[in-house]
PDB file of C-alpha atoms and ligand atoms in Angstrom:
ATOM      1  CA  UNK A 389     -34.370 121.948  63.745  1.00 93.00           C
ATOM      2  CA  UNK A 390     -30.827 122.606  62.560  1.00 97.00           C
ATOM      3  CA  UNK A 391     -30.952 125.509  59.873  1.00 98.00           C
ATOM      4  CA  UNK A 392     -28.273 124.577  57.013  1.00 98.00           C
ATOM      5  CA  UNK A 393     -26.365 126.385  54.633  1.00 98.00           C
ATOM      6  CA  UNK A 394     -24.538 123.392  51.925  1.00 98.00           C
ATOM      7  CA  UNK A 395     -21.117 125.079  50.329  1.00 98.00           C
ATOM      8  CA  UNK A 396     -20.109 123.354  46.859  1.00 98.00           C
ATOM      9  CA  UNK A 397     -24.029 122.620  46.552  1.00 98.00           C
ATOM     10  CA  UNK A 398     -23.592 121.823  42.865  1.00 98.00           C
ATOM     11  CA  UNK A 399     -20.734 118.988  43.277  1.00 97.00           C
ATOM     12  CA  UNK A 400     -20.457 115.468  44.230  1.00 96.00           C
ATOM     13  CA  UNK A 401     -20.787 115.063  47.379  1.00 97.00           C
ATOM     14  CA  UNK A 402     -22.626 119.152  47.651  1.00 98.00           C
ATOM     15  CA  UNK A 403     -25.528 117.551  46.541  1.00 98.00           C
ATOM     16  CA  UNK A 404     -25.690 113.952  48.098  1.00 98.00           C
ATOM     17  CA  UNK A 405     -24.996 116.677  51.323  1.00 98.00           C
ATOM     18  CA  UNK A 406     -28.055 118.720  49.927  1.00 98.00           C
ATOM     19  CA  UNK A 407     -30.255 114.883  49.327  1.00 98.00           C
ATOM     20  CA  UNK A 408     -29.340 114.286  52.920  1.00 98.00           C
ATOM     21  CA  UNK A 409     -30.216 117.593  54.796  1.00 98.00           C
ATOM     22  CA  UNK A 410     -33.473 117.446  53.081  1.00 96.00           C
ATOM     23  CA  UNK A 411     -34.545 114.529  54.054  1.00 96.00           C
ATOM     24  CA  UNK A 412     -33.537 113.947  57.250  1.00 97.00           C
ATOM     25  CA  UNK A 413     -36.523 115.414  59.833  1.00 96.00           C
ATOM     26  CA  UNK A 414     -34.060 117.488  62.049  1.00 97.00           C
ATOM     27  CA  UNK A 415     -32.470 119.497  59.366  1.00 98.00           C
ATOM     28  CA  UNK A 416     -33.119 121.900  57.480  1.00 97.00           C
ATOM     29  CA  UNK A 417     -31.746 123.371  54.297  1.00 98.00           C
ATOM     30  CA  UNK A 418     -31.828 126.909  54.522  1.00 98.00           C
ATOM     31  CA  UNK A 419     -28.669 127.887  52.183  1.00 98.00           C
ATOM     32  CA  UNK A 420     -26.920 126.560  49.056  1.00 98.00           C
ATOM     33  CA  UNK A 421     -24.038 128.302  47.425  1.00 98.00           C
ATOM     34  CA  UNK A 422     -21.992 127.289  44.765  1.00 98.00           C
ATOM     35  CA  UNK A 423     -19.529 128.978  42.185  1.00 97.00           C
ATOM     36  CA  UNK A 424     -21.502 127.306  39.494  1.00 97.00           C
ATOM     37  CA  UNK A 425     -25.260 126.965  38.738  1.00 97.00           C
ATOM     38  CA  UNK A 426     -25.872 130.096  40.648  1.00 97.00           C
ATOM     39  CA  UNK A 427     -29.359 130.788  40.310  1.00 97.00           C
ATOM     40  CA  UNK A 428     -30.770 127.433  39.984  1.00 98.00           C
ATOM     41  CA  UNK A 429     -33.297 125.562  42.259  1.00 98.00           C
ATOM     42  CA  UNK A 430     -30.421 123.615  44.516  1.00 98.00           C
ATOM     43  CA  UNK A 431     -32.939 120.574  44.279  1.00 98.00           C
ATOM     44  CA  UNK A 432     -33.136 120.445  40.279  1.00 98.00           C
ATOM     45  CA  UNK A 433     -29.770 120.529  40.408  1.00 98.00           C
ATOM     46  CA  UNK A 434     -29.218 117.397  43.309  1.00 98.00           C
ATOM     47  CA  UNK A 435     -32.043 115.476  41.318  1.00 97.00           C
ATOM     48  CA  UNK A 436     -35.065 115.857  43.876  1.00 97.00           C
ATOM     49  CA  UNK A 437     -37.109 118.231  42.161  1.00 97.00           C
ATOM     50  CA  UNK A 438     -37.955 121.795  42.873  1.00 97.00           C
ATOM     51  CA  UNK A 439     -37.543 122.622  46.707  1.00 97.00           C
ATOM     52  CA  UNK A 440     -37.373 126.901  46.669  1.00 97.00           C
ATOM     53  CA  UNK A 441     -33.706 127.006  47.750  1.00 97.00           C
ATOM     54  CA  UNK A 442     -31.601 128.444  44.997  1.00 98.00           C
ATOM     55  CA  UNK A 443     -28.041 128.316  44.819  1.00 98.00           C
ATOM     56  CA  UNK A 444     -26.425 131.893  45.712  1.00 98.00           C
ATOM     57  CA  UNK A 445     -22.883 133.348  46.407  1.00 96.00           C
ATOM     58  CA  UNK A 446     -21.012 132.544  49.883  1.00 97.00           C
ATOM     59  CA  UNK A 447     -21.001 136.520  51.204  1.00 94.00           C
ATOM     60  CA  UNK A 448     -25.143 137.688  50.414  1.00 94.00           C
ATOM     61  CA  UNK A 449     -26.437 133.869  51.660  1.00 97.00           C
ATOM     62  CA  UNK A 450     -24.317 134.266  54.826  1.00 97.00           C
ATOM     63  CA  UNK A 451     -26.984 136.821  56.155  1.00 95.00           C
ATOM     64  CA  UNK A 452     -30.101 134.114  56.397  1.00 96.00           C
ATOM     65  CA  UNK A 453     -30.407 132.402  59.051  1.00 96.00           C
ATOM     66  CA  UNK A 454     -27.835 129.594  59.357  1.00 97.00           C
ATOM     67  CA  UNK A 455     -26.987 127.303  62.081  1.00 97.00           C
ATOM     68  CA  UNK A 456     -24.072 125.681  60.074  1.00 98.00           C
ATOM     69  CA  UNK A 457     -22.028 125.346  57.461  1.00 98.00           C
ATOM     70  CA  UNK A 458     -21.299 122.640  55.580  1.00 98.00           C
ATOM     71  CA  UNK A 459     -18.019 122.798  53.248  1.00 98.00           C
ATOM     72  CA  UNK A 460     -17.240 120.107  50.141  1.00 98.00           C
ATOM     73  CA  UNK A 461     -15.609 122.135  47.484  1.00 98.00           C
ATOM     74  CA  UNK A 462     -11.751 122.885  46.596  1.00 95.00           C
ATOM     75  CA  UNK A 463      -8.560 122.519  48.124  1.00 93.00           C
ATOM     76  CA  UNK A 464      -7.843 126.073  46.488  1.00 94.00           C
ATOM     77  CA  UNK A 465     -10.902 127.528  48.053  1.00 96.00           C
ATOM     78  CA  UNK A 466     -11.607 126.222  51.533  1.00 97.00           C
ATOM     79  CA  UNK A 467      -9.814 128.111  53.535  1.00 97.00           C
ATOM     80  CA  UNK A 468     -11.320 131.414  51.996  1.00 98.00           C
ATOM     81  CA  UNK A 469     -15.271 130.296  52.711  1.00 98.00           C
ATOM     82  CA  UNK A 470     -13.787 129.117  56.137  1.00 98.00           C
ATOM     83  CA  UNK A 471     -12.764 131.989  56.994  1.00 98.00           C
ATOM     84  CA  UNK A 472     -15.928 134.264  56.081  1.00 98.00           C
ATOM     85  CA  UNK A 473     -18.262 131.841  57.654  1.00 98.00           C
ATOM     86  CA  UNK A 474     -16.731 131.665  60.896  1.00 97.00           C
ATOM     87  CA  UNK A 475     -16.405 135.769  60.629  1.00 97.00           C
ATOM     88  CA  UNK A 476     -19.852 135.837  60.281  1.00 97.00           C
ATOM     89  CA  UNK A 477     -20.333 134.009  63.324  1.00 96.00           C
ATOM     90  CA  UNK A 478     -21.954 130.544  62.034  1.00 97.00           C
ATOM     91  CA  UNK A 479     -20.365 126.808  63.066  1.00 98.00           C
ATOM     92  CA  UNK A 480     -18.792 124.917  60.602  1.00 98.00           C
ATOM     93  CA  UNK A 481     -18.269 122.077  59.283  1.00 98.00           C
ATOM     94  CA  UNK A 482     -15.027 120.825  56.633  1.00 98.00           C
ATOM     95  CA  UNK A 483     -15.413 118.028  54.559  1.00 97.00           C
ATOM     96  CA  UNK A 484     -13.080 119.755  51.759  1.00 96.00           C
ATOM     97  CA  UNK A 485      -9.462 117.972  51.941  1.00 92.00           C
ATOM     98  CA  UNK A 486      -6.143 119.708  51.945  1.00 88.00           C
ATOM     99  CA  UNK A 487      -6.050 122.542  54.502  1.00 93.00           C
ATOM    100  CA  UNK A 488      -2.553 123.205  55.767  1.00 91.00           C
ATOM    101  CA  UNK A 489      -1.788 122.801  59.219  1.00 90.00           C
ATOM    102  CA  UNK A 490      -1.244 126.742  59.173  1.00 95.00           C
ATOM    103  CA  UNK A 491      -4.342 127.423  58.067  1.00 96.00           C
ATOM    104  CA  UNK A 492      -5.876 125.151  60.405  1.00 96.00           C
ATOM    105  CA  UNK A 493      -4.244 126.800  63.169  1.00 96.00           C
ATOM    106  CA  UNK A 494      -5.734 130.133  62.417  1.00 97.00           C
ATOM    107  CA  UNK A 495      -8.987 128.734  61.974  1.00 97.00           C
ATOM    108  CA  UNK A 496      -8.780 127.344  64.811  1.00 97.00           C
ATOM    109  CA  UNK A 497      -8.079 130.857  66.711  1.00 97.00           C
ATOM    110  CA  UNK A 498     -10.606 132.625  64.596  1.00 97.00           C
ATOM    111  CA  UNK A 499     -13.156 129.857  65.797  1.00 97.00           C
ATOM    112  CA  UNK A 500     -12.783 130.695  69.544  1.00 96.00           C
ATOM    113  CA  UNK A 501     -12.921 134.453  68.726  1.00 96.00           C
ATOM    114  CA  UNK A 502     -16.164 134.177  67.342  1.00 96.00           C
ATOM    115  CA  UNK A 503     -17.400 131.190  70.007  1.00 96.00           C
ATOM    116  CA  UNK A 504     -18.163 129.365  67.387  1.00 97.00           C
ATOM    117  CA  UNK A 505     -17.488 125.811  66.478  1.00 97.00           C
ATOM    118  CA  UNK A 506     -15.623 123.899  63.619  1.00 98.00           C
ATOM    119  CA  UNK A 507     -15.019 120.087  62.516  1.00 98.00           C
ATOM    120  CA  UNK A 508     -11.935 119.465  59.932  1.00 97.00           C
ATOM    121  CA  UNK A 509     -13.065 115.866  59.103  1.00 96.00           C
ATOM    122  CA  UNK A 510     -10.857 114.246  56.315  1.00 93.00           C
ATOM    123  CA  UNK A 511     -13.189 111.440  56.487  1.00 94.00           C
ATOM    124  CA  UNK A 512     -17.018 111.055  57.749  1.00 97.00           C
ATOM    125  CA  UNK A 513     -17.621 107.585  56.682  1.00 97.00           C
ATOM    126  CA  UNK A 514     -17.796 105.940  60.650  1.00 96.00           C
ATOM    127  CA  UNK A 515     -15.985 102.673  59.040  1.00 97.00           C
ATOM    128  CA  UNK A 516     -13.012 104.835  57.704  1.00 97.00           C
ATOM    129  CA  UNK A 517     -13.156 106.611  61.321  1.00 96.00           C
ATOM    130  CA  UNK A 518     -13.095 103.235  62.545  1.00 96.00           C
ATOM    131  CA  UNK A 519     -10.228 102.054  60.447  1.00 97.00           C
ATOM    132  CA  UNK A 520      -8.073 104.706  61.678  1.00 96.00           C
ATOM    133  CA  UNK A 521      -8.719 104.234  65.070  1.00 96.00           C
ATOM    134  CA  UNK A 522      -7.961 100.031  64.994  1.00 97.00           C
ATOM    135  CA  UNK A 523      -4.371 101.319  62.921  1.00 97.00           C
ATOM    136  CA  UNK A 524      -3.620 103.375  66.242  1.00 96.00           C
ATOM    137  CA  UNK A 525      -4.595 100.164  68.080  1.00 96.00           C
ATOM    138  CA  UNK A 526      -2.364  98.010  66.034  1.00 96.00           C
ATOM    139  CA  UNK A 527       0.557 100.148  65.108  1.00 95.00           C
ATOM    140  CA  UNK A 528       2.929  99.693  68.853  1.00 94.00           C
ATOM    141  CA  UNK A 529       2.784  96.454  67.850  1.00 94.00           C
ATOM    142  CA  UNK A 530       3.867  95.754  64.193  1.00 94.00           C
ATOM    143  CA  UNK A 531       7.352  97.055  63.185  1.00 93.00           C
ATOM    144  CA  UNK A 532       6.264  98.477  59.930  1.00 94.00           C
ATOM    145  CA  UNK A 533       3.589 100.484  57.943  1.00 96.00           C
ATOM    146  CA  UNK A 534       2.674 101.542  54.517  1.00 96.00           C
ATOM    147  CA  UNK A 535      -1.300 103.337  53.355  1.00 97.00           C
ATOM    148  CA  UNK A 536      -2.103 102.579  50.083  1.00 97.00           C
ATOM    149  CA  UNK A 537      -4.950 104.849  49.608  1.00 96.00           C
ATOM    150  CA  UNK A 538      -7.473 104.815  45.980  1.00 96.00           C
ATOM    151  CA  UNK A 539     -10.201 107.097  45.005  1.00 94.00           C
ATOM    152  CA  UNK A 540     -11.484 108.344  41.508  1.00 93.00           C
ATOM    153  CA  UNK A 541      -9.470 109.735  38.856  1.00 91.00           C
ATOM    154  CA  UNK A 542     -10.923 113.441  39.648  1.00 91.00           C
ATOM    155  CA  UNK A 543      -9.902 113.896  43.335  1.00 89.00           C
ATOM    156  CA  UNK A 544      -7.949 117.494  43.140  1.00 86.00           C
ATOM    157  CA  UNK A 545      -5.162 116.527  45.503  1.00 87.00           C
ATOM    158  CA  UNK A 546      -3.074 113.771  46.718  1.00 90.00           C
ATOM    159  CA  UNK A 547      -2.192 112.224  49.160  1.00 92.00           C
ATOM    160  CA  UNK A 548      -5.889 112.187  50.812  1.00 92.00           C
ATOM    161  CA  UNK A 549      -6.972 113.633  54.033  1.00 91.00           C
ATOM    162  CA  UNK A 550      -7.416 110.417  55.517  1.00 94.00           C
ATOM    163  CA  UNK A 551      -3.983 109.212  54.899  1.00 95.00           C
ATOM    164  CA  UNK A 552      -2.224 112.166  55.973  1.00 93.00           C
ATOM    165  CA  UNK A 553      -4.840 111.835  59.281  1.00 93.00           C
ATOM    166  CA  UNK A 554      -3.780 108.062  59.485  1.00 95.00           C
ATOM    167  CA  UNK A 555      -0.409 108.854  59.286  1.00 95.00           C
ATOM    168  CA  UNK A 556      -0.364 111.174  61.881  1.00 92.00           C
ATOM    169  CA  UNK A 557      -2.139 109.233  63.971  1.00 93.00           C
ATOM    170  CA  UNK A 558      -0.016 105.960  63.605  1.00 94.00           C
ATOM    171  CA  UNK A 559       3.096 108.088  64.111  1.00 89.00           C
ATOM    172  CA  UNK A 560       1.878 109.426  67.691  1.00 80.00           C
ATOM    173  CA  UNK A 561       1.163 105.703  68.590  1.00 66.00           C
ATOM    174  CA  UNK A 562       4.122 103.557  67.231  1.00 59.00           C
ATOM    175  CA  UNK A 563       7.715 102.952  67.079  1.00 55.00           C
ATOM    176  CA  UNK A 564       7.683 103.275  63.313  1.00 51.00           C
ATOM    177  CA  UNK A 565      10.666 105.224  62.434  1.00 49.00           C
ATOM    178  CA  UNK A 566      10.552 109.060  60.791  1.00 39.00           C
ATOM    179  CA  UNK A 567      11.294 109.268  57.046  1.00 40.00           C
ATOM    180  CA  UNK A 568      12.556 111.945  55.179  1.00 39.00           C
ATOM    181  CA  UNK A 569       9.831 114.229  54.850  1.00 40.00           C
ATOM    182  CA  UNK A 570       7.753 115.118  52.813  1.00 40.00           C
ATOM    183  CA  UNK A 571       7.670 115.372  48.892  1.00 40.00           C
ATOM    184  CA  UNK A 572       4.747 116.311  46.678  1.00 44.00           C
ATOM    185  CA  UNK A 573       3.978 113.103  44.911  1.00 61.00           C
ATOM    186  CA  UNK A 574       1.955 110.047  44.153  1.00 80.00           C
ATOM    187  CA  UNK A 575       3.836 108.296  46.477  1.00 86.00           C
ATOM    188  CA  UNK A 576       4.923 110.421  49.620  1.00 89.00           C
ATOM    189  CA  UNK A 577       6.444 110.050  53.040  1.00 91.00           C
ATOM    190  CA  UNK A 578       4.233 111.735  56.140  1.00 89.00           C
ATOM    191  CA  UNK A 579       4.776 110.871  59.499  1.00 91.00           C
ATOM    192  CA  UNK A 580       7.317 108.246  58.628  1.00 91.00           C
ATOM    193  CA  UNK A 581       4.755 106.244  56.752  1.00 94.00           C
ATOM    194  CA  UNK A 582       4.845 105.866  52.946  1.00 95.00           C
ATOM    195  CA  UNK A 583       1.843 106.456  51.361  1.00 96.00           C
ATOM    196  CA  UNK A 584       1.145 105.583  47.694  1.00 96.00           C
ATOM    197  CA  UNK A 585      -2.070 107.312  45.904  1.00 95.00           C
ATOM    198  CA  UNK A 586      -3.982 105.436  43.161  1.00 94.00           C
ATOM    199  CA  UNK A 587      -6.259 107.721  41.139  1.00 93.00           C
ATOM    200  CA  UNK A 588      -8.659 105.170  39.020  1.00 94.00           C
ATOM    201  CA  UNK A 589     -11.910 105.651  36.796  1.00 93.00           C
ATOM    202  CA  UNK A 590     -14.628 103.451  38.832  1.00 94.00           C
ATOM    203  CA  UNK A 591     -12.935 104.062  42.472  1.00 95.00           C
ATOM    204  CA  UNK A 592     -14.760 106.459  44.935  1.00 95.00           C
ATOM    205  CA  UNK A 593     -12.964 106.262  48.390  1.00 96.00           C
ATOM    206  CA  UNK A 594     -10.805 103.177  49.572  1.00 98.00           C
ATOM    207  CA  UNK A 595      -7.643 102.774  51.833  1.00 97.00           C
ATOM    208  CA  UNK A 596      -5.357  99.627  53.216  1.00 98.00           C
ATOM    209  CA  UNK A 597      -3.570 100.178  56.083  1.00 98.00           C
ATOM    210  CA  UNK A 598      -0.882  97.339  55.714  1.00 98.00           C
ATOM    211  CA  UNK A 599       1.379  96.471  59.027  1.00 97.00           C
ATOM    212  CA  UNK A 600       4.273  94.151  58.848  1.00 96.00           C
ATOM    213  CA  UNK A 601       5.954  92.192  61.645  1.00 95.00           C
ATOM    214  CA  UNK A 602       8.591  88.811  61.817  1.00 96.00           C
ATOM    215  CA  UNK A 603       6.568  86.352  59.570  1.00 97.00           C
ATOM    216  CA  UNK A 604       2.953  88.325  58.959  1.00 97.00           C
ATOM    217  CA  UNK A 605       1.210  91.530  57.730  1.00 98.00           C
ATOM    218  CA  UNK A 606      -1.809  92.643  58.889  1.00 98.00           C
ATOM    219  CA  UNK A 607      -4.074  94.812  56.716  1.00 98.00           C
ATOM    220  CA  UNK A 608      -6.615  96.999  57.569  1.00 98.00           C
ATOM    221  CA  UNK A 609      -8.906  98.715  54.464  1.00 98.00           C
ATOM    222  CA  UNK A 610     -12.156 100.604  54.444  1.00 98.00           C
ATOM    223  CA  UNK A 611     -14.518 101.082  51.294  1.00 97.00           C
ATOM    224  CA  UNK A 612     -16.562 103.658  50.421  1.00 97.00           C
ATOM    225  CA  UNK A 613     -18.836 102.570  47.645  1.00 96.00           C
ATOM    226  CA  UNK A 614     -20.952 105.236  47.352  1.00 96.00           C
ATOM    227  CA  UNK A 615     -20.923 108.971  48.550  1.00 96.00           C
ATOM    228  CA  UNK A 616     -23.935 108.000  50.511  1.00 97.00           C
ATOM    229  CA  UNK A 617     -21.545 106.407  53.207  1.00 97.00           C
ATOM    230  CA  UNK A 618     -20.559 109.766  54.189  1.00 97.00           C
ATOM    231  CA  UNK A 619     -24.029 110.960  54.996  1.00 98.00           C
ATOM    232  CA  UNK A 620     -24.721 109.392  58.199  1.00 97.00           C
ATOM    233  CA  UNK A 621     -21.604 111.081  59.463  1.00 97.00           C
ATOM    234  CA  UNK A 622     -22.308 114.182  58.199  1.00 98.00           C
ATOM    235  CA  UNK A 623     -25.552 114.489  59.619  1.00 98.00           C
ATOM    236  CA  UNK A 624     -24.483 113.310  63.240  1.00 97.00           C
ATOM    237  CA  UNK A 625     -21.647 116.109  62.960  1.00 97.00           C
ATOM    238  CA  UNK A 626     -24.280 118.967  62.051  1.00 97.00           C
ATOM    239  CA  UNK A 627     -26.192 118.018  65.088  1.00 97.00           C
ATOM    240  CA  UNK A 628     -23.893 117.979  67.357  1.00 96.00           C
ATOM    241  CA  UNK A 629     -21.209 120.772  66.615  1.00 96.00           C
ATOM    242  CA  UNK A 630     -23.273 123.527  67.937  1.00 92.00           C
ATOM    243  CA  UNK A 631     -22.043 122.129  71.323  1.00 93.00           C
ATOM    244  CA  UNK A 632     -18.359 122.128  70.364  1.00 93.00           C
ATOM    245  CA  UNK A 633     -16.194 125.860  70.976  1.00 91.00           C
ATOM    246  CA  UNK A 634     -13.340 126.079  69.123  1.00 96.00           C
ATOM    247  CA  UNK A 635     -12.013 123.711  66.345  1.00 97.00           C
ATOM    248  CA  UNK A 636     -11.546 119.930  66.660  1.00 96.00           C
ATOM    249  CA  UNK A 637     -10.144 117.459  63.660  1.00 95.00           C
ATOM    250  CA  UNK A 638     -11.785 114.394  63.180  1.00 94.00           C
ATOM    251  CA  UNK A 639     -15.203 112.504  63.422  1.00 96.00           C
ATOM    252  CA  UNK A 640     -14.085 110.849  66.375  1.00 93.00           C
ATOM    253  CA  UNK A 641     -14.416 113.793  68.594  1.00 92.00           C
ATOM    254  CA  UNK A 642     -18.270 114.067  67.985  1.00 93.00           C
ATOM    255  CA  UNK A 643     -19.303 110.192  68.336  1.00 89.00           C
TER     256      UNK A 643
HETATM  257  P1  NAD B2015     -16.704 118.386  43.104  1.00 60.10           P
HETATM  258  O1  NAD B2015     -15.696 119.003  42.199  1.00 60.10           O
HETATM  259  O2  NAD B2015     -17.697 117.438  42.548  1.00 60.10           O
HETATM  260  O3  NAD B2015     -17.539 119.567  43.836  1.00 60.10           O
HETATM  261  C1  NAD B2015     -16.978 120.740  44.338  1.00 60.10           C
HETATM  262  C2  NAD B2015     -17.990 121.857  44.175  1.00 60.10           C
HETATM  263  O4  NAD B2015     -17.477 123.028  44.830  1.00 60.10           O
HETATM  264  C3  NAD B2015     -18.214 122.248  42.705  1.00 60.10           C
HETATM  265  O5  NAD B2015     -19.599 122.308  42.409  1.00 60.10           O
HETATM  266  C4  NAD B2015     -17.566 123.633  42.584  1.00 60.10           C
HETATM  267  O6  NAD B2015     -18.209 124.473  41.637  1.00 60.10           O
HETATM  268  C5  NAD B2015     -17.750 124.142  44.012  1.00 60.10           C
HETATM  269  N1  NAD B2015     -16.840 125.231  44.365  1.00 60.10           N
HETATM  270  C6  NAD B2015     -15.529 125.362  44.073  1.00 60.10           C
HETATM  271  N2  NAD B2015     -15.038 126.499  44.611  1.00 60.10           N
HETATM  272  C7  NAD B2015     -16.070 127.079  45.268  1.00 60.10           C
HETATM  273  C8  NAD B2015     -16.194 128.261  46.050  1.00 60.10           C
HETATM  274  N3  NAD B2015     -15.163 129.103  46.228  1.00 60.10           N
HETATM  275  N4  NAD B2015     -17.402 128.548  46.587  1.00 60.10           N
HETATM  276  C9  NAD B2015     -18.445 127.726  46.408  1.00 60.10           C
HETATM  277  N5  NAD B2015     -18.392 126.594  45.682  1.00 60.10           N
HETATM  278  C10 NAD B2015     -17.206 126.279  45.133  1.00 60.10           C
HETATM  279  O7  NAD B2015     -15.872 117.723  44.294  1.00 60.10           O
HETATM  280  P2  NAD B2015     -16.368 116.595  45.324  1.00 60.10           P
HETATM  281  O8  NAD B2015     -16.061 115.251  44.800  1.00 60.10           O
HETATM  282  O9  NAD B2015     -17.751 116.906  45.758  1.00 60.10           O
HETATM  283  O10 NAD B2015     -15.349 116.821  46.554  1.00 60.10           O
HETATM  284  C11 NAD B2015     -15.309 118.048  47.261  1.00 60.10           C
HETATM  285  C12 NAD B2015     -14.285 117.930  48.385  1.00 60.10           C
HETATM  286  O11 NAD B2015     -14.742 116.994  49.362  1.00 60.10           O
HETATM  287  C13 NAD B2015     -12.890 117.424  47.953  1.00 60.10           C
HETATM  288  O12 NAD B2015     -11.892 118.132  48.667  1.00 60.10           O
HETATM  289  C14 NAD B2015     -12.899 115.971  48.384  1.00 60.10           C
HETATM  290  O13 NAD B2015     -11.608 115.471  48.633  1.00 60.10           O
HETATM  291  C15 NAD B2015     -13.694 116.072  49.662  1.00 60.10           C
HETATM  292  N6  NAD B2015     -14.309 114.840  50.159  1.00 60.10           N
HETATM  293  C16 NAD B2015     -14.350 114.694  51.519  1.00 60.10           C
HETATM  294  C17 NAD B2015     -14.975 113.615  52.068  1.00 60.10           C
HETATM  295  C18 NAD B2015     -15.065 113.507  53.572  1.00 60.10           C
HETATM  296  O14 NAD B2015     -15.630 112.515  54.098  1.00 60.10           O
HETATM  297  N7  NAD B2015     -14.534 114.481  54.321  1.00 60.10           N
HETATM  298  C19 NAD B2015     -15.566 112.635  51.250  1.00 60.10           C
HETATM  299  C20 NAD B2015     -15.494 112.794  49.864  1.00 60.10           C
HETATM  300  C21 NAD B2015     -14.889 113.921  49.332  1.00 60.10           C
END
């Protein structure tokens, strides 16, 4: 049994995390914090009824006893509950989006300190994983590339993890050429790959990948339709990262 402590318990995908964990036979739901609805049973507030775990602040939960850590709450404070739960010893994993690359590479160093492990995984759905992986496949061969990536209209920050991951990945695989950089915007160059964001009432989590060659395109795009398409990766993660030292980035390093 894999004892489980759900950060952000109280938001979207918090409690689809918290749905999942509790009903799944080899987990366990030990630990639910959130900044809001402190004090509340963490299963009112998901939707399944009463279920004795109630939602408490980051540093007092951090002395049960937790296995992992799951994290889905704010650009603005993941790196902070990162850091605390991998001082206190306990794996990790990231869903939250936006972590530097600085801040990744001290987490990364405070995660082999503490021989514990972490997963930074912009995206757990397996087909977005998926997606990724077949843009890698395709990219040496196209001569162009551009991510049009959509979610719903209250995503904090843009571009998404899993176009920035894309890009990067794309970029180590292809002969597309560098752009100018980066600039903080709806549509933004990373990795030499444009990427235009589309914040919509109605969307949850969608991206094309869209190659272009002599005479053809070739587009590549993953849907997630409901938050529920995260859970199976999510689950597979917290079973297997007690095996990992150190940090790793990406779903793909766990399947
Ligand atoms: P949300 O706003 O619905 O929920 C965030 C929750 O975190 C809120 O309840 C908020 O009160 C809580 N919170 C904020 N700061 C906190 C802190 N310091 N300590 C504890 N709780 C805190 O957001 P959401 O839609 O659930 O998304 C959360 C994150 O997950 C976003 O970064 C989003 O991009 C990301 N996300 C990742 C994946 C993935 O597969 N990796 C999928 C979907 C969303």
């Amino acid at each position: 049994m894999v004892n489980i402590m759900v950060i952000g318990a109280a938001g979207k995908m918090g409690s689809e995390v918290v749905r999942a964990v509790w009903s799944d036979r080899e987990t366990e739901l030990v630990s639910a914090v959130d900044t809001k609805e402190v004090g509340k049973d963490t299963g009112e507030v998901a939707g399944i009824g009463e279920i004795g775990v109630k939602i408490g602040n980051l540093k007092s939960e951090l002395s049960k006893p937790i296995d992992i850590a799951i994290d889905f709450t704010h650009p603005s404070s993941v790196f902070d509950n990162a850091k605390k739960v991998l001082s206190a010893g306990k794996n990790l994993l990231i869903g939250t989006t936006g972590l530097r690359e600085e801040e990744i590479v001290e987490l990364s160093v405070l995660s082999e300190k503490n021989g514990v492990g972490v997963l930074v995984a912009p995206n757990f759905a397996i087909g977005a994983v998926l997606m990724m992986k077949f843009a890698v496949e395709a990219a040496p061969f196209m001569d162009g590339c551009e991510i049009i990536e959509l979610h719903h209209d209250q995503k904090a920050d843009a571009p998404s993890g899993t176009a920035l991951r894309t890009a990067k990945l794309i970029s180590g695989s292809s002969k597309i050429e560098a752009g100018p950089g980066r600039e903080p915007s709806r549509g933004m160059i990373q990795d030499g790959i444009m990427i235009h964001s589309v914040r919509l009432k109605g969307l949850v989590a969608h991206q094309e990948v869209i190659f272009g060659a002599l005479g053809q395109t070739l587009t590549l795009r993953h849907d997630s339709l409901t938050r529920e398409s995260f859970m199976p990766g999510v689950l597979l993660a917290a079973k297997r990262i007690g095996s990992v030292k150190g940090l790793v980035v990406g779903l793909e390093n766990l399947l």
